[in-house]
Coordinates of C-alpha atoms and ligand atoms in Angstrom, one line a residue:
X22 CA 10.8 -18.2 -3.8
X23 CA 8.6 -16.8 -6.5
X24 CA 10.3 -13.8 -8.2
X25 CA 8.5 -10.5 -8.2
X26 CA 9.1 -7.5 -10.4
X27 CA 10.1 -5.3 -7.5
X28 CA 12.6 -7.6 -5.8
X29 CA 15.7 -6.1 -7.5
X30 CA 14.6 -2.5 -7.5
X31 CA 16.1 0.5 -5.9
X32 CA 13.7 3.1 -4.6
X33 CA 13.9 6.9 -3.8
X34 CA 11.7 8.9 -1.5
X35 CA 10.8 12.4 -2.6
X36 CA 9.4 14.9 -0.1
X37 CA 7.7 17.1 -2.7
X38 CA 7.4 20.2 -0.7
X39 CA 11.2 20.4 -0.3
X40 CA 12.4 18.9 -3.6
X41 CA 12.4 21.6 -6.2
X42 CA 10.3 24.8 -6.6
X43 CA 9.9 25.9 -10.2
X44 CA 7.4 28.8 -9.8
X45 CA 9.0 30.8 -7.0
X46 CA 6.4 30.3 -4.3
X47 CA 8.9 28.6 -2.0
X48 CA 7.2 25.2 -2.2
X49 CA 8.5 22.3 -4.2
X50 CA 6.2 21.1 -7.0
X51 CA 5.5 18.4 -9.6
X52 CA 7.2 20.4 -12.4
X53 CA 10.3 20.3 -10.2
X54 CA 10.1 16.5 -9.8
X55 CA 9.5 16.0 -13.6
X56 CA 12.6 18.2 -14.3
X57 CA 14.7 15.9 -12.1
X58 CA 13.7 12.5 -13.4
X59 CA 16.9 12.3 -15.5
X60 CA 18.9 13.0 -12.3
X61 CA 17.2 10.1 -10.6
X62 CA 17.6 7.8 -13.5
X63 CA 21.3 8.5 -13.6
X64 CA 21.4 7.6 -9.9
X65 CA 19.9 4.2 -10.8
X66 CA 16.5 4.7 -9.3
X67 CA 13.6 2.4 -10.4
X68 CA 10.8 3.3 -8.0
X69 CA 9.9 6.8 -6.7
X70 CA 7.8 7.2 -3.6
X71 CA 6.1 10.6 -3.4
X72 CA 5.1 11.7 0.1
X73 CA 1.5 13.0 0.0
X74 CA 0.6 15.3 -2.9
X75 CA -3.2 15.2 -2.4
X76 CA -5.3 18.3 -1.5
X77 CA -4.6 19.1 2.1
X78 CA -4.6 21.9 4.7
X79 CA -1.0 20.7 5.5
X80 CA -1.5 20.6 9.3
X81 CA 0.7 17.5 9.1
X82 CA 2.4 18.3 5.8
X83 CA -0.1 16.5 3.6
X84 CA -0.7 13.5 5.9
X85 CA -4.0 15.1 6.5
X86 CA -5.9 14.6 3.2
X87 CA -8.9 16.7 2.3
X88 CA -9.6 15.1 -1.1
X89 CA -8.1 11.8 -2.1
X90 CA -8.9 12.5 -5.8
X91 CA -7.2 15.9 -6.1
X92 CA -3.7 17.1 -6.3
X93 CA -2.7 19.9 -3.9
X94 CA -2.7 23.2 -5.7
X95 CA 0.6 24.0 -4.1
X96 CA 2.1 21.1 -6.0
X97 CA 0.4 21.5 -9.4
X98 CA -2.4 19.9 -11.3
X99 CA -3.7 16.4 -12.2
X100 CA -2.5 17.0 -15.8
X101 CA 1.0 17.5 -14.4
X102 CA 0.7 14.4 -12.3
X103 CA -0.3 12.4 -15.4
X104 CA 2.7 13.9 -17.2
X105 CA 4.9 12.8 -14.4
X106 CA 3.6 9.3 -14.6
X107 CA 4.1 9.2 -18.4
X108 CA 7.6 10.7 -18.2
X109 CA 8.6 8.2 -15.5
X110 CA 7.2 5.4 -17.6
X111 CA 9.3 6.5 -20.6
X112 CA 12.4 6.1 -18.4
X113 CA 11.3 2.7 -17.2
X114 CA 10.7 4.1 -13.7
X115 CA 7.7 3.4 -11.4
X116 CA 5.8 6.0 -9.3
X117 CA 4.3 5.0 -6.0
X118 CA 2.2 7.3 -3.8
X119 CA 1.7 7.7 -0.1
X120 CA -1.6 6.1 1.0
X121 CA -2.9 7.8 4.2
X122 CA -6.0 5.9 5.1
X123 CA -5.9 5.5 8.9
X124 CA -7.2 9.1 9.0
X125 CA -8.1 12.0 6.8
X126 CA -8.3 15.7 7.2
X127 CA -11.0 17.4 9.3
X128 CA -11.6 19.4 6.1
X129 CA -12.5 16.2 4.2
X130 CA -16.2 16.2 3.0
X131 CA -16.9 13.1 5.0
X132 CA -15.8 14.7 8.3
X133 CA -17.6 17.9 7.5
X134 CA -20.8 16.0 6.9
X135 CA -20.2 14.0 10.1
X136 CA -19.8 17.2 12.1
X137 CA -23.0 18.6 10.6
X138 CA -24.9 15.5 11.7
X139 CA -23.2 13.6 14.5
X140 CA -25.9 11.0 14.5
X141 CA -26.0 10.5 10.8
X142 CA -24.4 8.0 8.4
X143 CA -21.2 9.9 8.0
X144 CA -20.5 10.0 11.7
X145 CA -20.1 6.2 11.3
X146 CA -17.1 6.9 8.9
X147 CA -15.3 8.0 12.1
X148 CA -15.4 7.2 15.8
X149 CA -17.9 9.4 17.6
X150 CA -18.4 8.4 21.2
X151 CA -20.0 9.9 24.3
X152 CA -17.7 10.9 27.2
X153 CA -17.4 9.2 30.5
X154 CA -18.4 11.2 33.6
X155 CA -17.4 14.5 32.0
X156 CA -14.2 13.1 30.7
X157 CA -13.2 11.9 27.2
X158 CA -14.2 8.2 26.5
X159 CA -10.6 7.0 27.3
X160 CA -7.3 8.3 28.5
X161 CA -5.2 7.9 25.4
X162 CA -2.5 10.4 24.4
X163 CA -2.2 11.0 20.7
X164 CA 1.1 10.5 18.8
X165 CA 1.4 14.3 18.6
X166 CA 0.5 14.9 22.2
X167 CA -2.8 15.7 24.1
X168 CA -5.9 13.6 24.2
X169 CA -6.9 11.3 21.3
X170 CA -10.5 12.6 21.8
X171 CA -11.8 16.0 20.7
X172 CA -15.1 17.4 21.7
X173 CA -17.7 17.8 18.9
X174 CA -18.9 21.3 19.4
X175 CA -22.5 21.6 20.7
X176 CA -22.9 17.9 21.6
X177 CA -21.9 15.5 24.3
X178 CA -19.8 13.5 21.9
X179 CA -16.1 13.3 21.1
X180 CA -14.3 12.1 18.0
X181 CA -11.2 10.0 17.9
X182 CA -7.8 11.0 16.5
X183 CA -4.5 9.2 17.0
X184 CA -2.5 12.0 15.4
X185 CA -3.5 15.7 15.3
X186 CA -7.0 16.7 16.1
X187 CA -7.2 17.8 12.4
X188 CA -6.7 14.1 11.5
X189 CA -9.8 12.2 12.5
X190 CA -9.4 8.4 12.4
X191 CA -11.5 6.6 9.8
X192 CA -13.7 3.8 11.0
X193 CA -12.5 0.6 9.3
X194 CA -15.3 -1.4 10.9
X195 CA -17.7 0.3 8.5
X196 CA -17.9 -1.7 5.2
X197 CA -19.2 1.4 3.4
X198 CA -16.1 3.4 4.4
X199 CA -13.9 0.5 3.3
X200 CA -15.5 0.3 -0.1
X201 CA -15.0 4.1 -0.6
X202 CA -11.3 3.7 0.2
X203 CA -10.9 0.6 -2.1
X204 CA -12.6 2.5 -5.0
X205 CA -10.2 5.4 -4.5
X206 CA -7.1 3.1 -4.4
X207 CA -8.2 1.3 -7.5
X208 CA -8.8 4.6 -9.3
X209 CA -5.1 5.5 -8.8
X210 CA -3.9 2.1 -9.8
X211 CA -6.0 2.3 -13.0
X212 CA -4.2 5.5 -13.8
X213 CA -0.9 3.6 -13.9
X214 CA 0.5 4.0 -10.4
X215 CA 2.8 1.0 -9.5
X216 CA 1.8 0.9 -5.8
X217 CA 1.8 2.6 -2.5
X218 CA 3.7 3.4 0.6
X219 CA 1.1 2.8 3.3
X220 CA 1.0 5.2 6.1
X221 CA 0.5 4.4 9.8
X222 CA -1.5 1.4 8.7
X223 CA -1.2 -0.7 11.9
X224 CA -3.4 1.8 13.6
X225 CA -6.6 1.0 11.6
X226 CA -7.7 -1.7 14.1
X227 CA -9.2 -0.3 17.2
X228 CA -10.4 -1.9 20.4
X229 CA -14.0 -0.7 20.2
X230 CA -14.3 -0.7 24.0
X231 CA -11.5 1.9 24.1
X232 CA -10.3 0.6 27.5
X233 CA -8.2 2.9 29.7
X234 CA -4.5 2.1 30.4
X235 CA -2.3 3.0 33.3
X236 CA -1.0 6.5 32.8
X237 CA 2.6 6.7 31.6
X238 CA 3.4 10.4 31.5
X239 CA 3.1 13.7 33.5
X240 CA -0.1 14.5 31.6
X241 CA -1.9 11.6 33.3
X242 CA -2.5 10.0 29.9
X243 CA -1.4 6.6 28.3
X244 CA 0.2 6.3 24.9
X245 CA -2.4 5.3 22.3
X246 CA -0.1 2.7 20.8
X247 CA -0.9 0.6 23.9
X248 CA -4.4 0.0 22.5
X249 CA -2.9 -0.8 19.1
X250 CA -0.6 -3.4 20.7
X251 CA -3.3 -5.0 22.8
X252 CA -5.9 -5.5 20.0
X253 CA -6.0 -8.4 17.6
X254 CA -7.5 -8.6 14.1
X255 CA -5.7 -6.0 12.0
X256 CA -4.7 -8.9 9.6
X257 CA -8.3 -9.5 8.6
X258 CA -8.7 -5.9 7.5
X259 CA -5.3 -5.9 5.7
X260 CA -6.2 -9.0 3.8
X261 CA -9.5 -7.5 2.7
X262 CA -7.7 -4.4 1.6
X263 CA -5.1 -6.3 -0.4
X264 CA -7.6 -8.6 -2.1
X265 CA -9.9 -5.7 -3.1
X266 CA -7.1 -3.6 -4.5
X267 CA -3.3 -4.2 -4.7
X268 CA -3.4 -7.9 -5.6
X269 CA -5.5 -7.3 -8.8
X270 CA -2.8 -4.9 -10.1
X271 CA 0.3 -6.7 -9.0
X272 CA 1.1 -3.5 -7.1
X273 CA 4.1 -2.9 -4.9
X274 CA 3.2 -2.0 -1.4
X275 CA 5.5 -1.0 1.4
X276 CA 3.9 -0.7 4.8
X277 CA 4.8 1.7 7.6
X278 CA 4.5 -0.7 10.4
X279 CA 5.5 -0.1 14.0
X280 CA 4.1 -2.1 16.9
X281 CA 3.8 -5.4 15.0
X282 CA 3.5 -8.5 17.2
X283 CA 6.8 -10.5 17.1
X284 CA 5.5 -13.5 15.4
X285 CA 3.5 -11.6 12.7
X286 CA 6.4 -11.0 10.3
X287 CA 5.5 -13.9 7.9
X288 CA 1.9 -12.8 7.8
X289 CA 3.0 -9.3 6.8
X290 CA 5.7 -10.0 4.3
X291 CA 5.7 -13.7 3.5
X292 CA 4.9 -14.9 0.0
X293 CA 1.2 -14.3 0.5
X294 CA 1.7 -11.4 3.0
X295 CA -0.4 -8.4 3.5
X296 CA 2.3 -6.2 1.9
X297 CA 5.1 -6.6 -0.5
X298 CA 7.4 -5.4 2.1
X299 CA 7.6 -3.2 5.3
X300 CA 10.2 -0.8 6.4
X301 CA 12.9 -1.9 8.8
X302 CA 12.8 0.6 11.6
X303 CA 14.7 -1.5 14.1
X304 CA 17.8 0.7 14.1
X305 CA 15.7 3.9 14.4
X306 CA 13.7 2.7 17.4
X307 CA 17.0 2.3 19.3
X308 CA 17.0 6.0 20.0
X309 CA 13.3 6.2 21.0
X310 CA 13.0 7.8 24.3
X311 CA 10.6 6.2 26.8
X312 CA 8.7 9.4 27.3
X313 CA 9.8 11.4 24.3
X314 CA 12.7 12.8 22.5
X315 CA 14.1 14.4 25.7
X316 CA 15.0 11.0 27.1
X317 CA 16.2 9.4 23.9
X318 CA 19.2 7.2 24.6
X319 CA 22.5 7.7 22.8
X320 CA 23.2 5.4 19.9
X321 CA 25.7 2.7 20.6
X322 CA 27.5 1.1 17.7
X323 CA 27.5 -2.5 19.0
X324 CA 23.8 -2.3 19.6
X325 CA 23.1 -0.8 16.2
X326 CA 25.1 -3.6 14.6
X327 CA 23.4 -6.3 16.5
X328 CA 20.0 -4.9 15.8
X329 CA 20.5 -4.8 12.0
X330 CA 22.0 -8.2 12.0
X331 CA 19.1 -9.7 13.9
X332 CA 16.5 -8.0 11.6
X333 CA 18.3 -9.3 8.5
X334 CA 18.5 -12.9 9.8
X335 CA 14.9 -12.9 10.9
X336 CA 13.6 -11.3 7.7
X337 CA 15.3 -13.5 5.2
X338 CA 13.4 -16.5 6.5
X339 CA 10.2 -15.0 5.1
X340 CA 10.7 -12.2 2.6
X341 CA 12.2 -8.7 2.2
X342 CA 12.2 -5.6 4.3
X343 CA 12.8 -2.1 2.9
X344 CA 16.0 -0.6 4.2
X345 CA 16.3 3.0 5.0
X346 CA 18.9 5.3 6.6
X347 CA 16.4 8.1 7.1
X348 CA 13.0 9.3 5.9
X349 CA 10.8 12.5 6.3
X350 CA 10.0 11.5 10.0
X351 CA 13.6 11.0 11.1
X352 CA 16.7 13.1 11.6
X353 CA 19.4 12.7 9.0
X354 CA 21.1 9.3 9.3
X355 CA 24.6 10.8 8.8
X356 CA 24.1 12.8 11.9
X357 CA 22.4 10.1 13.9
X358 CA 24.2 6.8 13.1
X359 CA 27.7 8.2 12.6
X360 CA 29.9 9.4 15.4
X361 CA 31.2 12.9 14.9
X362 CA 34.6 11.8 13.5
X363 CA 32.8 9.8 10.9
X364 CA 30.4 12.6 9.7
X365 CA 32.6 13.0 6.6
X366 CA 32.3 12.0 3.0
X367 CA 34.1 8.7 3.8
X368 CA 31.9 7.9 6.7
X369 CA 28.8 8.8 4.8
X370 CA 29.8 6.5 1.9
X371 CA 30.5 3.8 4.4
X372 CA 27.0 4.0 5.9
X373 CA 25.4 4.1 2.5
X374 CA 27.3 1.0 1.4
X375 CA 26.1 -1.0 4.4
X376 CA 22.5 0.1 4.0
X377 CA 22.3 -0.5 0.2
X378 CA 24.0 -3.9 0.2
X379 CA 21.9 -5.4 3.0
X380 CA 19.3 -7.9 1.8
X381 CA 16.1 -6.0 1.1
X382 CA 14.7 -3.2 -1.0
X383 CA 16.9 0.0 -0.5
X384 CA 15.1 3.3 -0.2
X385 CA 17.2 6.4 -0.6
X386 CA 15.7 9.5 0.9
X387 CA 16.2 12.8 -1.0
X388 CA 19.5 14.4 -0.2
X389 CA 21.0 11.2 1.4
X390 CA 22.8 10.7 -1.9
X391 CA 24.8 13.9 -1.4
X392 CA 25.3 13.4 2.3
X393 CA 22.8 15.9 3.7
X394 CA 23.0 16.3 7.5
X395 CA 21.0 17.8 10.3
X396 CA 20.6 21.5 10.3
X397 CA 21.6 23.9 13.0
X398 CA 18.4 25.3 14.6
X399 CA 18.7 28.6 16.4
X400 CA 15.2 28.9 17.9
X401 CA 11.9 27.1 18.0
X402 CA 10.4 29.6 15.5
X403 CA 12.5 28.0 12.8
X404 CA 10.6 24.7 13.1
X405 CA 7.4 24.0 11.3
X406 CA 6.8 20.3 12.3
X407 CA 3.8 19.7 14.5
X408 CA 5.5 16.9 16.4
X409 CA 8.6 18.9 17.1
X410 CA 6.5 21.6 18.8
X411 CA 4.8 18.9 20.9
X412 CA 8.2 17.4 21.9
X413 CA 9.5 20.8 22.9
X414 CA 6.5 21.2 25.1
X415 CA 7.0 17.7 26.7
X416 CA 10.7 18.4 27.3
X417 CA 9.9 21.8 29.0
X418 CA 7.2 20.1 31.1
X419 CA 9.6 17.7 32.7
X420 CA 12.0 20.6 33.6
X421 CA 14.4 21.0 30.7
X422 CA 15.4 24.6 30.0
X423 CA 14.5 26.4 26.8
X424 CA 18.0 25.9 25.5
X425 CA 18.1 22.2 26.5
X426 CA 14.7 21.6 24.9
X427 CA 15.9 23.3 21.7
X428 CA 18.9 21.1 21.6
X429 CA 16.7 18.0 21.9
X430 CA 14.6 19.2 19.0
X431 CA 17.6 20.1 17.0
X432 CA 18.9 16.6 17.3
X433 CA 15.6 14.7 16.8
X434 CA 13.3 17.0 14.7
X435 CA 11.6 15.6 11.6
X436 CA 12.4 19.0 10.0
X437 CA 16.0 17.9 9.8
X438 CA 15.0 15.7 6.9
X439 CA 12.5 18.3 5.5
X440 CA 14.9 21.2 4.8
X441 CA 15.0 21.9 1.1
X442 CA 17.1 19.8 -1.2
X443 CA 20.5 21.3 -1.8
X444 CA 21.0 21.6 -5.6
X445 CA 23.6 24.3 -6.0
X446 CA 25.8 26.7 -3.9
X447 CA 23.6 29.6 -5.1
X448 CA 20.8 31.4 -3.3
X449 CA 18.6 29.0 -1.3
X450 CA 20.7 26.1 -2.5
X451 CA 19.0 26.4 -5.8
X452 CA 15.8 25.1 -4.3
X453 CA 13.7 28.2 -5.0
X454 CA 14.0 31.8 -6.3
X455 CA 11.4 32.8 -3.7
X456 CA 11.4 32.4 0.1
X457 CA 11.7 28.7 1.0
X458 CA 8.8 27.4 3.2
X459 CA 11.4 25.9 5.6
X460 CA 14.9 27.2 6.1
X461 CA 17.7 25.9 3.9
X462 CA 20.4 24.0 5.8
X463 CA 23.3 26.4 5.9
X464 CA 25.6 23.5 4.9
X465 CA 24.3 23.9 1.4
X466 CA 27.4 25.9 0.3
X467 CA 29.6 22.8 0.8
X468 CA 27.1 20.1 0.3
X469 CA 25.1 20.3 -3.0
X470 CA 24.4 18.4 -6.2
X471 CA 26.1 20.9 -8.5
X472 CA 29.5 20.7 -6.7
X473 CA 29.3 17.0 -6.4
X474 CA 28.6 16.5 -10.1
X475 CA 32.0 18.0 -10.8
X476 CA 33.9 15.9 -8.3
X477 CA 34.5 12.2 -9.3
X478 CA 35.1 11.3 -5.6
X479 CA 31.9 13.0 -4.3
X480 CA 29.3 11.2 -2.2
X481 CA 26.9 11.5 -5.1
X482 CA 29.2 9.9 -7.6
X483 CA 30.0 7.2 -5.1
X484 CA 26.3 6.5 -4.6
X485 CA 25.9 6.2 -8.4
X486 CA 28.6 3.6 -8.4
X487 CA 27.1 1.8 -5.5
X488 CA 23.6 1.6 -6.9
X489 CA 25.1 0.5 -10.3
X490 CA 27.1 -2.2 -8.5
X491 CA 24.0 -3.5 -6.8
X492 CA 22.2 -3.7 -10.1
X493 CA 25.1 -4.9 -12.2
X494 CA 24.7 -8.0 -14.4
X495 CA 27.4 -9.8 -12.4
X496 CA 26.1 -9.0 -8.9
X497 CA 22.4 -8.3 -9.2
X498 CA 21.4 -11.9 -8.3
X499 CA 23.5 -12.2 -5.2
X500 CA 22.6 -8.8 -3.9
X501 CA 18.9 -9.4 -4.4
X502 CA 18.5 -13.1 -3.4
X503 CA 21.8 -14.0 -1.8
X504 CA 21.8 -15.0 1.8
X505 CA 22.9 -12.5 4.5
X506 CA 25.6 -13.8 6.8
X507 CA 27.2 -11.7 9.5
X508 CA 30.9 -11.9 10.1
X509 CA 33.5 -10.4 12.5
X510 CA 30.9 -9.6 15.1
X511 CA 33.5 -9.7 17.8
X512 CA 35.8 -7.1 16.1
X513 CA 35.2 -3.7 17.7
X514 CA 33.8 -1.1 15.4
X515 CA 33.5 -3.4 12.4
X516 CA 30.2 -4.1 10.6
X517 CA 30.7 -6.8 8.1
X518 CA 28.6 -9.4 6.3
X519 CA 28.6 -11.8 3.4
X520 CA 26.0 -11.9 0.6
X521 CA 26.2 -15.4 -0.7
X522 CA 24.7 -17.8 -3.2
X523 CA 25.9 -20.9 -5.1
X524 CA 28.1 -18.9 -7.5
X525 CA 29.3 -15.9 -5.5
X526 CA 30.6 -14.9 -2.1
X527 CA 30.7 -11.2 -1.5
X528 CA 32.1 -9.6 1.7
X529 CA 31.0 -6.2 2.7
X530 CA 33.2 -4.8 5.5
X531 CA 33.3 -1.4 7.1
X532 CA 35.2 0.1 10.0
X533 CA 33.1 2.5 12.0
X534 CA 35.8 2.8 14.6
X535 CA 38.1 5.7 15.2
X536 CA 41.2 3.6 14.9
X537 CA 42.3 1.2 12.1
X538 CA 41.1 -2.4 12.4
X539 CA 42.4 -5.6 11.0
X540 CA 40.3 -8.7 10.0
X541 CA 41.5 -12.1 8.8
X542 CA 39.9 -13.1 5.5
X543 CA 38.6 -16.6 5.3
X544 CA 39.6 -17.0 1.7
X545 CA 41.4 -15.2 -1.0
X546 CA 40.2 -12.0 -2.7
X547 CA 38.9 -12.8 -6.2
X548 CA 38.0 -9.2 -7.0
X549 CA 37.7 -5.8 -5.3
X550 CA 34.3 -4.5 -6.5
X551 CA 34.2 -1.3 -4.5
X552 CA 36.1 0.7 -1.9
X553 CA 35.8 4.2 -0.6
X554 CA 39.5 4.9 -0.9
X555 CA 40.1 7.4 -3.6
X556 CA 42.3 5.1 -5.6
X557 CA 39.9 2.2 -5.1
X558 CA 42.5 -0.2 -3.7
X559 CA 42.5 -2.3 -0.5
X560 CA 45.2 -2.8 2.0
X561 CA 45.6 -6.5 2.3
X562 CA 48.7 -8.6 3.2
X563 CA 48.2 -12.4 2.9
X564 CA 44.9 -12.9 4.7
X565 CA 45.0 -9.7 6.8
X566 CA 42.8 -7.0 5.6
X567 CA 43.5 -3.6 7.1
X568 CA 40.6 -1.1 7.3
X569 CA 41.3 2.5 8.1
X570 CA 38.8 4.4 10.2
X571 CA 35.6 4.9 8.0
X572 CA 36.8 2.6 5.3
X573 CA 34.4 0.3 3.5
X574 CA 35.2 -2.5 1.0
X575 CA 33.1 -4.8 -1.2
X576 CA 35.1 -7.9 -2.1
X577 CA 34.4 -11.0 -4.0
X578 CA 36.1 -13.9 -2.2
X579 CA 37.0 -17.3 -3.6
Ligands
LIG614 C1 3.3 8.6 9.3 C2 4.0 9.6 8.4 C3 4.1 10.9 9.2 C4 2.8 11.4 9.7 C5 1.9 10.3 10.4 C6 0.5 10.6 10.4 O1 4.1 8.2 10.4 O2 5.2 9.1 7.9 O3 4.8 11.9 8.6 O4 2.9 12.4 10.5 O5 2.0 9.0 9.7 O6 -0.1 10.5 9.1
LIG615 CA1 6.3 25.9 -6.3

């Protein structure tokens, strides 16, 4: 396999709005990010992904871009962005941005011009279609609820949006639009950006007939992803994109790809794939409800384990996936993937160890490194997220009470990941001196960076050790390129695997169970590299390794 500059890197996602506010307006900003670069460097981070910082009306928190060439005023200026790039570079760190090109904002100049002349050239940057017998052109439900089609005022036409109606989809069949996007991407790469996280990209290919599908919900509509899954040809568009932009700059790209066809993995992430890598969402989709959050199944450990193992085995045949516990669209992983008895510093360290030592590119989401958890939400008014509001509505529609629907949202809301970063035990967790745009998780008094800096056994200091171990001279090679091999799959509650190459055999073993567990080692321990016991020891007699509940060990075997 040809080695690439990003193979051995560790990445960190910043959600700028909630990272650190330096001017007291309650909104995180670029100054805040610049001031924390040393914090990230100390954690061992190489690549920083910024969720969107472009000019936007923030209907979907910046995933609705009004100007691809401008920084949102809320976050700062282009000069500050350039400073961030330079400061990151000084520290040998890379910045990647979010690339949202399936859609833009309805306030984008292109869409404004399209609305002004629905038969003109700019209308062809979008999908404008006539309705059918007084109905929209097709029966698709958007990802955020309601029809994918919005009437263009004063005409008999509709425009297409797979997300909010303020996020019109861009017409990728139009070569002029494609050239505009490529020009913009190259402009950022010329500036010194190292690559992009590519938003919702699988959706760019549409079936231009927009056929109806059988309704699958109480609203009589059909999920729009059914069209995505039934249409072929996204690969051609993605190749054109790559050749015209990323490839020329050796950029690192990580795709947000759901609904890929099963045999498409090599095409997406193989040596000559469309992207450097894509996120592994397989564990997250385990709790996808068939009709929404209200019917989300409970997470079962055995299924979770099997799912991760299968994704690892499949992926290593072709390339690398990016491994996450959470991101800005998911509830906190510590609340979601750990049973309640394990939602402790030990359990959180255990989950982090498994995720970071899998084969792939680890992405840490802001706050994960201190063990941030879901917030307690007292009423729907506390939420900001557009999709949470829609899911509440859906849950009420099928008969859940207000309280039940609130509980569903509390558990699943994207706002769980978007509450401000917890820096100190002071006012607003040290995030802002003003009023935070979204409430601070009340847990901040116990869980914050400042307190964890002081405590050698904190989650934060453990994460530092863990990242350093992954990148250490001795183990970097095996953790980057070594094979993934599952082990002890029949031991209840244990998640364990080897990372192996010609020179090293590393066993990572964790006990997610409530009771202690014992496993038989296949060879002798050469070295204990890491353990989440305070004294760093392991409990091993001859070949029997005893693991307490929530214990994780990283061992080199002979
Ligand atoms: C992606 C983003 C999400 C956003 C959506 C629409 O899934 O991660 O936050 O709402 O795309 O852009
Ligand atoms: Ca601010």
